[in-house]
Amino acid sequence: MTRLHILSLSILLFWFISPASAQLPTRIPQFPQGGNRTGGQPTTTGGKGANAGGAILDDSTKMIYGPKTTRYFLESDVFNNRKTLFAIDTTLEGIHQANYVNRNNNLYVDLGYLGTALRPVYYQTPGIGSQTGLSAYGLYGYQTQTVRYFDTRSPYTNMDLVLGGLGQNIINFDFTQNVHARWNLGFNLQRMTSDDLFPARVATNTGTQRLTENWNFVVHTNYRSRNDKYTLLAHYNNINHRSVDKGELIEPSDTSTVANTNLERKPVLTGAKSHEVRNDLHLYQQYVLDTAFQIYNTIDFRAQSYRFTDTELASGFRSDLDRKTFYPRVYFDTLETRQTTLFRLLENQIGIKGQFSTRGSAFNYRAWLRNRYYGYTNKFNVGRFLPDSSFKSSRLETFVGGWLGYYFPDSLTRATAEVEYLVGRDFRLQGRLESRLLTAGYESVFASPTLIQTRYISNMYQWDHQDRLSSRFDLRGTQHAYGQLNVKLGKLALSPGLDYYLLTNYIYFDTAGVPQQLSSAFSILRTSLEFRFSAGKFTALGQAYYTLVSNGDVLRIPTLLGNLRLEYNFLLFKKLYVLAGFQFHYKSAYYADQYMPLTQQYHLQNETRLGDYIMAEPFANFRINRVRLFVKMANANQGLFNQFYYSAPYFRTANRAISFGVHWLLFD
C-alpha cells in the first residue's frame, strides 16, 4: 500500500470518529445532458479532457495511470450483451449537487433535512410481485443496478467529503483493485449525518443530538474466465439508517418574531425514533456456450427490518393544537409503542439469452423463470402484556418472462419488447422504441398491493384486507404511454416530452393514514421540456413539467415544477478551473402529502397548502489537478422578506447555509 493510500485511510478514520462524519451517496442523477461523478465518458468543462490535472509519471515522464486506465461497467451492460467500459468522470458540472433532492432534479421531496423520509413528486409505476411498501429510506443507499464493477490497472481510490451546513454532513470512500487481469475486488463505504436543530429536550454535554444517521457498506467483485466464457458479478450491500421522528414542527403563532431563527419551533413527537436495516447479497453469473446461446443465473437474498418506537406516546395526542391529533387513536397501550416489521426474500432467476446479426441488423433475446420466496412478520409491543400482537405470512411466487430486442443497421435505433407474468396474479408488458430523434414507449402493469397496504396491525392502526390466499384489494392497473423528442437547433438542444397514465384500482392512504382503494379510473397527463443552451463559456440548462390530474382528491401533484441552472466556466492562474453560477427550483402550490413515521407512508392531508416558491442557490465548482471542490449557498432566499418555504406539511426546508465539498481521486 502506497503512502498516499495510508494518508487517505488516516483522513477517512479521522472523519468517521469525529462528530461531523458523514457519507456521500453513490447515486448522482444527471441534470439534462449534464455530467456527474458516476456517469459515462467524461466531457471537458474548461479543462483538458479526462486526464486533466496530470497523472502518475514513470522515469521517462510518460503518463501511466489516470481516469482512462480505471474503467467500470454495470451489470445491465453485461446482461444485455453490450458491455461498455466507462471512464471515471472528472468534469465539474453537477458536483455541487450534494443534497439527495438536488441530485434527483427535485423530483423527490423530504422533510427539509438530509436523511429524512423521501417520496417521489410524481406517480411511479409499481413493480409486480409482493413488495413491502417501505421505501422512504431506500434511496439513501446503493442501488443494486447502479453498483459499479471495475477493471483497473492500478489501485483506485475515490474520496468525497461534503460539509453541508446546519450539521448536514456526508462522506464517501471507495477503493478497488484488480487481483489479476480478470478479477477485481473493491468496496464502497458511505456515512451521512444530520444534526437535530429542534430537539425535544436540551442536548446533553455528550454532544449534539442526531436527527438522522446513515451507514452504507458495499463489497463487490467481478471475475471472468480466461476464455471469457464465464462471468461472475457479486456484491453484498448493507444499509443502516436511524432517524429521530418529529411528526410535525409547531410554528410560533407570530412568525415575524422568529425571523430567520429556529428557536421557537417545537416537535409534536418527543420520544419517537425509527431504525431501518437492509442487507442484500446479490450474485449474477453467465456462461456463453455460443454468442446466440448463453445461460445466466441471478440469486438475491434480501433482508429488511423497520423498527419504530415512541416512548412518549401522549405527545402524539396533544389537544392544544388547532388541528387533529397526530395519531388517530390508541388500541391497547397508552404509554408507548414499539413496532417491528421484518421482511426476508430469497429469489432465484435462471434463463437463456443470446444475440445474432444479419445484414447489418442485430437481435437480442431473453427467456427466464424466476422464483421468489418471502417471509413477512409484523408485531408490536412484545412483552407488554398485550394480546398476541404479531402475524406472519409467506408466499412462493413464480414468474415467467421474455424479452426481445431489434437493433437497426444505423446502430442508433432499436426496438425492444418485454413481458413478465406472475403465475396466477400480476402481469407486466412493455414496448420501447429508441432513436437519435425519438424515444417512445408503452407499458401495461397489473400489480398486487404492497404488503403494508394489505395488512397491518399496530397500537394505533389496524387493517386487514387479506384473505387466506390473496388480497381483497384488486390488482392496481397502470397504462402508461410516453414519448420524447430530441431536437438540436444550433447551440440549443430541446427535448419535449409527454406522459399519459391511466390508473385503475388505485390504492392511496387517506387523511387518517389508512389505505383505501378507488374503484373508478382516473388519468394523469404530464408534459415536459428539457433544454440545454451553450454559447462559449456560458451554459443554461433545465427542466419544466406541467401536470394535470383528473382526480386531485386521491393524488396530489404540483401543476408546475421547474429547474433552471445558469453557469459560466473560466480558468484562473492557468491551473484553477472554475464553473460558477446559479440554480433555481420552482413548485406551484398544492396540498402535499403528510408523513406518518409509524407506517413509513406519506398520506393525504387537507389542512395546509404549500405555497409556490422559487428557491435560489449560487454555487462555484473548482478543479486543480485531480482535486475538485465546490462552495454553495443552499436555500439562499429562505427567510428573506419573512418568507419561509416548506418541503412537506409542517416541515420547512433548511435555512440558508454555506456548504462545502471536496472530491479527490487517486490512481496509484
PDB file of N, CA, C and O in Angstrom, residues 127-183:
ATOM      1  N   GLY A 127     -43.754  -2.126  -9.298  1.00  0.00           N
ATOM      2  CA  GLY A 127     -43.240  -3.400  -9.759  1.00  0.00           C
ATOM      3  C   GLY A 127     -44.223  -4.509  -9.452  1.00  0.00           C
ATOM      4  O   GLY A 127     -45.089  -4.382  -8.583  1.00  0.00           O
ATOM      5  N   ILE A 128     -44.110  -5.622 -10.164  1.00  0.00           N
ATOM      6  CA  ILE A 128     -45.018  -6.738  -9.938  1.00  0.00           C
ATOM      7  C   ILE A 128     -44.421  -7.663  -8.880  1.00  0.00           C
ATOM      8  O   ILE A 128     -43.223  -7.649  -8.613  1.00  0.00           O
ATOM      9  N   GLY A 129     -45.280  -8.461  -8.271  1.00  0.00           N
ATOM     10  CA  GLY A 129     -44.857  -9.312  -7.175  1.00  0.00           C
ATOM     11  C   GLY A 129     -45.004  -8.602  -5.854  1.00  0.00           C
ATOM     12  O   GLY A 129     -45.287  -7.401  -5.783  1.00  0.00           O
ATOM     13  N   SER A 130     -44.837  -9.331  -4.769  1.00  0.00           N
ATOM     14  CA  SER A 130     -45.031  -8.785  -3.427  1.00  0.00           C
ATOM     15  C   SER A 130     -43.905  -7.829  -3.062  1.00  0.00           C
ATOM     16  O   SER A 130     -42.727  -8.174  -3.142  1.00  0.00           O
ATOM     17  N   GLN A 131     -44.274  -6.616  -2.674  1.00  0.00           N
ATOM     18  CA  GLN A 131     -43.334  -5.592  -2.234  1.00  0.00           C
ATOM     19  C   GLN A 131     -43.742  -5.133  -0.837  1.00  0.00           C
ATOM     20  O   GLN A 131     -44.930  -5.096  -0.514  1.00  0.00           O
ATOM     21  N   THR A 132     -42.778  -4.725  -0.026  1.00  0.00           N
ATOM     22  CA  THR A 132     -43.118  -4.327   1.343  1.00  0.00           C
ATOM     23  C   THR A 132     -43.888  -3.020   1.378  1.00  0.00           C
ATOM     24  O   THR A 132     -44.765  -2.828   2.216  1.00  0.00           O
ATOM     25  N   GLY A 133     -43.542  -2.060   0.511  1.00  0.00           N
ATOM     26  CA  GLY A 133     -44.115  -0.727   0.589  1.00  0.00           C
ATOM     27  C   GLY A 133     -43.344   0.187   1.510  1.00  0.00           C
ATOM     28  O   GLY A 133     -43.715   1.355   1.696  1.00  0.00           O
ATOM     29  N   LEU A 134     -42.238  -0.284   2.089  1.00  0.00           N
ATOM     30  CA  LEU A 134     -41.381   0.521   2.961  1.00  0.00           C
ATOM     31  C   LEU A 134     -40.195   1.017   2.140  1.00  0.00           C
ATOM     32  O   LEU A 134     -39.210   0.306   1.960  1.00  0.00           O
ATOM     33  N   SER A 135     -40.277   2.230   1.615  1.00  0.00           N
ATOM     34  CA  SER A 135     -39.249   2.712   0.686  1.00  0.00           C
ATOM     35  C   SER A 135     -38.772   4.126   0.991  1.00  0.00           C
ATOM     36  O   SER A 135     -38.037   4.701   0.196  1.00  0.00           O
ATOM     37  N   ALA A 136     -39.158   4.706   2.116  1.00  0.00           N
ATOM     38  CA  ALA A 136     -38.841   6.106   2.391  1.00  0.00           C
ATOM     39  C   ALA A 136     -37.343   6.352   2.544  1.00  0.00           C
ATOM     40  O   ALA A 136     -36.868   7.472   2.322  1.00  0.00           O
ATOM     41  N   TYR A 137     -36.578   5.328   2.927  1.00  0.00           N
ATOM     42  CA  TYR A 137     -35.137   5.500   3.144  1.00  0.00           C
ATOM     43  C   TYR A 137     -34.288   4.736   2.131  1.00  0.00           C
ATOM     44  O   TYR A 137     -33.058   4.780   2.192  1.00  0.00           O
ATOM     45  N   GLY A 138     -34.911   4.023   1.217  1.00  0.00           N
ATOM     46  CA  GLY A 138     -34.159   3.180   0.290  1.00  0.00           C
ATOM     47  C   GLY A 138     -33.197   3.938  -0.595  1.00  0.00           C
ATOM     48  O   GLY A 138     -32.123   3.442  -0.936  1.00  0.00           O
ATOM     49  N   LEU A 139     -33.551   5.168  -0.972  1.00  0.00           N
ATOM     50  CA  LEU A 139     -32.720   5.936  -1.893  1.00  0.00           C
ATOM     51  C   LEU A 139     -31.409   6.377  -1.263  1.00  0.00           C
ATOM     52  O   LEU A 139     -30.472   6.755  -1.963  1.00  0.00           O
ATOM     53  N   TYR A 140     -31.324   6.335   0.067  1.00  0.00           N
ATOM     54  CA  TYR A 140     -30.096   6.751   0.737  1.00  0.00           C
ATOM     55  C   TYR A 140     -28.994   5.695   0.684  1.00  0.00           C
ATOM     56  O   TYR A 140     -27.904   5.919   1.202  1.00  0.00           O
ATOM     57  N   GLY A 141     -29.265   4.568   0.088  1.00  0.00           N
ATOM     58  CA  GLY A 141     -28.256   3.530  -0.037  1.00  0.00           C
ATOM     59  C   GLY A 141     -27.893   3.261  -1.480  1.00  0.00           C
ATOM     60  O   GLY A 141     -28.513   3.767  -2.412  1.00  0.00           O
ATOM     61  N   TYR A 142     -26.875   2.435  -1.694  1.00  0.00           N
ATOM     62  CA  TYR A 142     -26.516   1.988  -3.038  1.00  0.00           C
ATOM     63  C   TYR A 142     -27.651   1.143  -3.607  1.00  0.00           C
ATOM     64  O   TYR A 142     -28.250   0.331  -2.906  1.00  0.00           O
ATOM     65  N   GLN A 143     -27.929   1.313  -4.883  1.00  0.00           N
ATOM     66  CA  GLN A 143     -28.951   0.536  -5.558  1.00  0.00           C
ATOM     67  C   GLN A 143     -28.279  -0.590  -6.345  1.00  0.00           C
ATOM     68  O   GLN A 143     -27.227  -0.394  -6.960  1.00  0.00           O
ATOM     69  N   THR A 144     -28.910  -1.763  -6.338  1.00  0.00           N
ATOM     70  CA  THR A 144     -28.302  -2.947  -6.959  1.00  0.00           C
ATOM     71  C   THR A 144     -27.873  -2.697  -8.398  1.00  0.00           C
ATOM     72  O   THR A 144     -26.767  -3.054  -8.808  1.00  0.00           O
ATOM     73  N   GLN A 145     -28.741  -2.044  -9.188  1.00  0.00           N
ATOM     74  CA  GLN A 145     -28.435  -1.865 -10.602  1.00  0.00           C
ATOM     75  C   GLN A 145     -27.467  -0.711 -10.867  1.00  0.00           C
ATOM     76  O   GLN A 145     -27.094  -0.481 -12.020  1.00  0.00           O
ATOM     77  N   THR A 146     -27.063   0.033  -9.824  1.00  0.00           N
ATOM     78  CA  THR A 146     -26.090   1.103 -10.037  1.00  0.00           C
ATOM     79  C   THR A 146     -24.740   0.798  -9.394  1.00  0.00           C
ATOM     80  O   THR A 146     -23.842   1.640  -9.416  1.00  0.00           O
ATOM     81  N   VAL A 147     -24.580  -0.394  -8.812  1.00  0.00           N
ATOM     82  CA  VAL A 147     -23.277  -0.788  -8.276  1.00  0.00           C
ATOM     83  C   VAL A 147     -22.302  -0.910  -9.431  1.00  0.00           C
ATOM     84  O   VAL A 147     -22.570  -1.579 -10.435  1.00  0.00           O
ATOM     85  N   ARG A 148     -21.154  -0.265  -9.299  1.00  0.00           N
ATOM     86  CA  ARG A 148     -20.171  -0.250 -10.375  1.00  0.00           C
ATOM     87  C   ARG A 148     -19.136  -1.361 -10.172  1.00  0.00           C
ATOM     88  O   ARG A 148     -18.606  -1.532  -9.084  1.00  0.00           O
ATOM     89  N   TYR A 149     -18.845  -2.089 -11.241  1.00  0.00           N
ATOM     90  CA  TYR A 149     -17.817  -3.128 -11.247  1.00  0.00           C
ATOM     91  C   TYR A 149     -16.642  -2.619 -12.071  1.00  0.00           C
ATOM     92  O   TYR A 149     -16.824  -2.096 -13.170  1.00  0.00           O
ATOM     93  N   PHE A 150     -15.426  -2.804 -11.551  1.00  0.00           N
ATOM     94  CA  PHE A 150     -14.259  -2.135 -12.112  1.00  0.00           C
ATOM     95  C   PHE A 150     -13.304  -3.107 -12.793  1.00  0.00           C
ATOM     96  O   PHE A 150     -13.261  -4.305 -12.500  1.00  0.00           O
ATOM     97  N   ASP A 151     -12.523  -2.513 -13.687  1.00  0.00           N
ATOM     98  CA  ASP A 151     -11.361  -3.163 -14.287  1.00  0.00           C
ATOM     99  C   ASP A 151     -10.250  -2.119 -14.242  1.00  0.00           C
ATOM    100  O   ASP A 151     -10.282  -1.131 -14.980  1.00  0.00           O
ATOM    101  N   THR A 152      -9.281  -2.299 -13.347  1.00  0.00           N
ATOM    102  CA  THR A 152      -8.275  -1.259 -13.105  1.00  0.00           C
ATOM    103  C   THR A 152      -6.872  -1.788 -13.377  1.00  0.00           C
ATOM    104  O   THR A 152      -6.588  -2.976 -13.202  1.00  0.00           O
ATOM    105  N   ARG A 153      -6.007  -0.887 -13.797  1.00  0.00           N
ATOM    106  CA  ARG A 153      -4.600  -1.229 -13.973  1.00  0.00           C
ATOM    107  C   ARG A 153      -3.772  -0.837 -12.753  1.00  0.00           C
ATOM    108  O   ARG A 153      -2.576  -1.117 -12.704  1.00  0.00           O
ATOM    109  N   SER A 154      -4.391  -0.156 -11.805  1.00  0.00           N
ATOM    110  CA  SER A 154      -3.714   0.278 -10.589  1.00  0.00           C
ATOM    111  C   SER A 154      -4.763   0.411  -9.500  1.00  0.00           C
ATOM    112  O   SER A 154      -5.966   0.466  -9.786  1.00  0.00           O
ATOM    113  N   PRO A 155      -4.378   0.455  -8.236  1.00  0.00           N
ATOM    114  CA  PRO A 155      -5.359   0.704  -7.174  1.00  0.00           C
ATOM    115  C   PRO A 155      -6.056   2.042  -7.403  1.00  0.00           C
ATOM    116  O   PRO A 155      -5.420   3.028  -7.760  1.00  0.00           O
ATOM    117  N   TYR A 156      -7.360   2.058  -7.205  1.00  0.00           N
ATOM    118  CA  TYR A 156      -8.150   3.271  -7.421  1.00  0.00           C
ATOM    119  C   TYR A 156      -8.875   3.641  -6.128  1.00  0.00           C
ATOM    120  O   TYR A 156      -9.535   2.800  -5.508  1.00  0.00           O
ATOM    121  N   THR A 157      -8.742   4.905  -5.720  1.00  0.00           N
ATOM    122  CA  THR A 157      -9.381   5.414  -4.515  1.00  0.00           C
ATOM    123  C   THR A 157     -10.176   6.658  -4.855  1.00  0.00           C
ATOM    124  O   THR A 157      -9.686   7.542  -5.567  1.00  0.00           O
ATOM    125  N   ASN A 158     -11.388   6.725  -4.352  1.00  0.00           N
ATOM    126  CA  ASN A 158     -12.257   7.876  -4.551  1.00  0.00           C
ATOM    127  C   ASN A 158     -12.726   8.356  -3.182  1.00  0.00           C
ATOM    128  O   ASN A 158     -13.319   7.587  -2.422  1.00  0.00           O
ATOM    129  N   MET A 159     -12.455   9.615  -2.849  1.00  0.00           N
ATOM    130  CA  MET A 159     -12.863  10.173  -1.565  1.00  0.00           C
ATOM    131  C   MET A 159     -13.699  11.425  -1.801  1.00  0.00           C
ATOM    132  O   MET A 159     -13.326  12.284  -2.599  1.00  0.00           O
ATOM    133  N   ASP A 160     -14.827  11.504  -1.097  1.00  0.00           N
ATOM    134  CA  ASP A 160     -15.715  12.660  -1.163  1.00  0.00           C
ATOM    135  C   ASP A 160     -16.048  13.100   0.248  1.00  0.00           C
ATOM    136  O   ASP A 160     -16.393  12.266   1.096  1.00  0.00           O
ATOM    137  N   LEU A 161     -16.003  14.381   0.478  1.00  0.00           N
ATOM    138  CA  LEU A 161     -16.412  14.941   1.756  1.00  0.00           C
ATOM    139  C   LEU A 161     -17.273  16.156   1.485  1.00  0.00           C
ATOM    140  O   LEU A 161     -16.898  17.037   0.711  1.00  0.00           O
ATOM    141  N   VAL A 162     -18.451  16.215   2.120  1.00  0.00           N
ATOM    142  CA  VAL A 162     -19.358  17.350   1.993  1.00  0.00           C
ATOM    143  C   VAL A 162     -19.743  17.819   3.378  1.00  0.00           C
ATOM    144  O   VAL A 162     -20.263  17.033   4.182  1.00  0.00           O
ATOM    145  N   LEU A 163     -19.453  19.080   3.682  1.00  0.00           N
ATOM    146  CA  LEU A 163     -19.911  19.733   4.907  1.00  0.00           C
ATOM    147  C   LEU A 163     -21.067  20.629   4.499  1.00  0.00           C
ATOM    148  O   LEU A 163     -20.866  21.709   3.949  1.00  0.00           O
ATOM    149  N   GLY A 164     -22.291  20.153   4.749  1.00  0.00           N
ATOM    150  CA  GLY A 164     -23.460  20.778   4.156  1.00  0.00           C
ATOM    151  C   GLY A 164     -24.033  21.951   4.913  1.00  0.00           C
ATOM    152  O   GLY A 164     -25.026  22.527   4.479  1.00  0.00           O
ATOM    153  N   GLY A 165     -23.474  22.327   6.039  1.00  0.00           N
ATOM    154  CA  GLY A 165     -24.052  23.405   6.822  1.00  0.00           C
ATOM    155  C   GLY A 165     -25.213  22.912   7.666  1.00  0.00           C
ATOM    156  O   GLY A 165     -25.901  21.946   7.324  1.00  0.00           O
ATOM    157  N   LEU A 166     -25.441  23.547   8.807  1.00  0.00           N
ATOM    158  CA  LEU A 166     -26.517  23.175   9.733  1.00  0.00           C
ATOM    159  C   LEU A 166     -26.397  21.712  10.165  1.00  0.00           C
ATOM    160  O   LEU A 166     -27.396  21.023  10.403  1.00  0.00           O
ATOM    161  N   GLY A 167     -25.157  21.247  10.276  1.00  0.00           N
ATOM    162  CA  GLY A 167     -24.926  19.894  10.768  1.00  0.00           C
ATOM    163  C   GLY A 167     -25.208  18.789   9.781  1.00  0.00           C
ATOM    164  O   GLY A 167     -25.286  17.618  10.170  1.00  0.00           O
ATOM    165  N   GLN A 168     -25.357  19.092   8.499  1.00  0.00           N
ATOM    166  CA  GLN A 168     -25.644  18.085   7.474  1.00  0.00           C
ATOM    167  C   GLN A 168     -24.350  17.736   6.753  1.00  0.00           C
ATOM    168  O   GLN A 168     -23.824  18.540   5.982  1.00  0.00           O
ATOM    169  N   ASN A 169     -23.825  16.534   7.002  1.00  0.00           N
ATOM    170  CA  ASN A 169     -22.503  16.176   6.514  1.00  0.00           C
ATOM    171  C   ASN A 169     -22.517  14.812   5.845  1.00  0.00           C
ATOM    172  O   ASN A 169     -23.266  13.918   6.225  1.00  0.00           O
ATOM    173  N   ILE A 170     -21.642  14.660   4.831  1.00  0.00           N
ATOM    174  CA  ILE A 170     -21.618  13.456   4.002  1.00  0.00           C
ATOM    175  C   ILE A 170     -20.167  13.088   3.716  1.00  0.00           C
ATOM    176  O   ILE A 170     -19.343  13.965   3.451  1.00  0.00           O
ATOM    177  N   ILE A 171     -19.871  11.798   3.774  1.00  0.00           N
ATOM    178  CA  ILE A 171     -18.545  11.342   3.359  1.00  0.00           C
ATOM    179  C   ILE A 171     -18.693  10.026   2.607  1.00  0.00           C
ATOM    180  O   ILE A 171     -19.596   9.235   2.872  1.00  0.00           O
ATOM    181  N   ASN A 172     -17.819   9.826   1.635  1.00  0.00           N
ATOM    182  CA  ASN A 172     -17.814   8.621   0.822  1.00  0.00           C
ATOM    183  C   ASN A 172     -16.374   8.198   0.593  1.00  0.00           C
ATOM    184  O   ASN A 172     -15.507   9.027   0.332  1.00  0.00           O
ATOM    185  N   PHE A 173     -16.117   6.883   0.718  1.00  0.00           N
ATOM    186  CA  PHE A 173     -14.780   6.358   0.452  1.00  0.00           C
ATOM    187  C   PHE A 173     -14.930   5.079  -0.365  1.00  0.00           C
ATOM    188  O   PHE A 173     -15.587   4.137   0.067  1.00  0.00           O
ATOM    189  N   ASP A 174     -14.322   5.066  -1.558  1.00  0.00           N
ATOM    190  CA  ASP A 174     -14.352   3.891  -2.433  1.00  0.00           C
ATOM    191  C   ASP A 174     -12.922   3.434  -2.703  1.00  0.00           C
ATOM    192  O   ASP A 174     -12.019   4.265  -2.892  1.00  0.00           O
ATOM    193  N   PHE A 175     -12.730   2.130  -2.735  1.00  0.00           N
ATOM    194  CA  PHE A 175     -11.421   1.585  -3.099  1.00  0.00           C
ATOM    195  C   PHE A 175     -11.633   0.317  -3.908  1.00  0.00           C
ATOM    196  O   PHE A 175     -12.496  -0.510  -3.595  1.00  0.00           O
ATOM    197  N   THR A 176     -10.840   0.155  -4.964  1.00  0.00           N
ATOM    198  CA  THR A 176     -10.904  -1.060  -5.770  1.00  0.00           C
ATOM    199  C   THR A 176      -9.549  -1.339  -6.394  1.00  0.00           C
ATOM    200  O   THR A 176      -8.755  -0.419  -6.633  1.00  0.00           O
ATOM    201  N   GLN A 177      -9.294  -2.615  -6.656  1.00  0.00           N
ATOM    202  CA  GLN A 177      -8.012  -3.022  -7.237  1.00  0.00           C
ATOM    203  C   GLN A 177      -8.177  -4.380  -7.907  1.00  0.00           C
ATOM    204  O   GLN A 177      -8.888  -5.247  -7.403  1.00  0.00           O
ATOM    205  N   ASN A 178      -7.535  -4.550  -9.048  1.00  0.00           N
ATOM    206  CA  ASN A 178      -7.526  -5.849  -9.710  1.00  0.00           C
ATOM    207  C   ASN A 178      -6.600  -6.806  -8.971  1.00  0.00           C
ATOM    208  O   ASN A 178      -5.429  -6.469  -8.699  1.00  0.00           O
ATOM    209  N   VAL A 179      -7.110  -7.997  -8.635  1.00  0.00           N
ATOM    210  CA  VAL A 179      -6.256  -9.052  -8.087  1.00  0.00           C
ATOM    211  C   VAL A 179      -5.351  -9.572  -9.191  1.00  0.00           C
ATOM    212  O   VAL A 179      -4.158  -9.799  -8.994  1.00  0.00           O
ATOM    213  N   HIS A 180      -5.940  -9.808 -10.359  1.00  0.00           N
ATOM    214  CA  HIS A 180      -5.174 -10.047 -11.581  1.00  0.00           C
ATOM    215  C   HIS A 180      -6.006  -9.511 -12.733  1.00  0.00           C
ATOM    216  O   HIS A 180      -7.028  -8.851 -12.516  1.00  0.00           O
ATOM    217  N   ALA A 181      -5.598  -9.765 -13.955  1.00  0.00           N
ATOM    218  CA  ALA A 181      -6.210  -9.102 -15.108  1.00  0.00           C
ATOM    219  C   ALA A 181      -7.690  -9.406 -15.258  1.00  0.00           C
ATOM    220  O   ALA A 181      -8.425  -8.636 -15.879  1.00  0.00           O
ATOM    221  N   ARG A 182      -8.179 -10.524 -14.679  1.00  0.00           N
ATOM    222  CA  ARG A 182      -9.571 -10.925 -14.875  1.00  0.00           C
ATOM    223  C   ARG A 182     -10.396 -10.940 -13.593  1.00  0.00           C
ATOM    224  O   ARG A 182     -11.535 -11.390 -13.599  1.00  0.00           O
ATOM    225  N   TRP A 183      -9.825 -10.453 -12.498  1.00  0.00           N
ATOM    226  CA  TRP A 183     -10.533 -10.496 -11.210  1.00  0.00           C
ATOM    227  C   TRP A 183     -10.299  -9.192 -10.464  1.00  0.00           C
ATOM    228  O   TRP A 183      -9.159  -8.771 -10.255  1.00  0.00           O
TER     229      TRP A 183
END
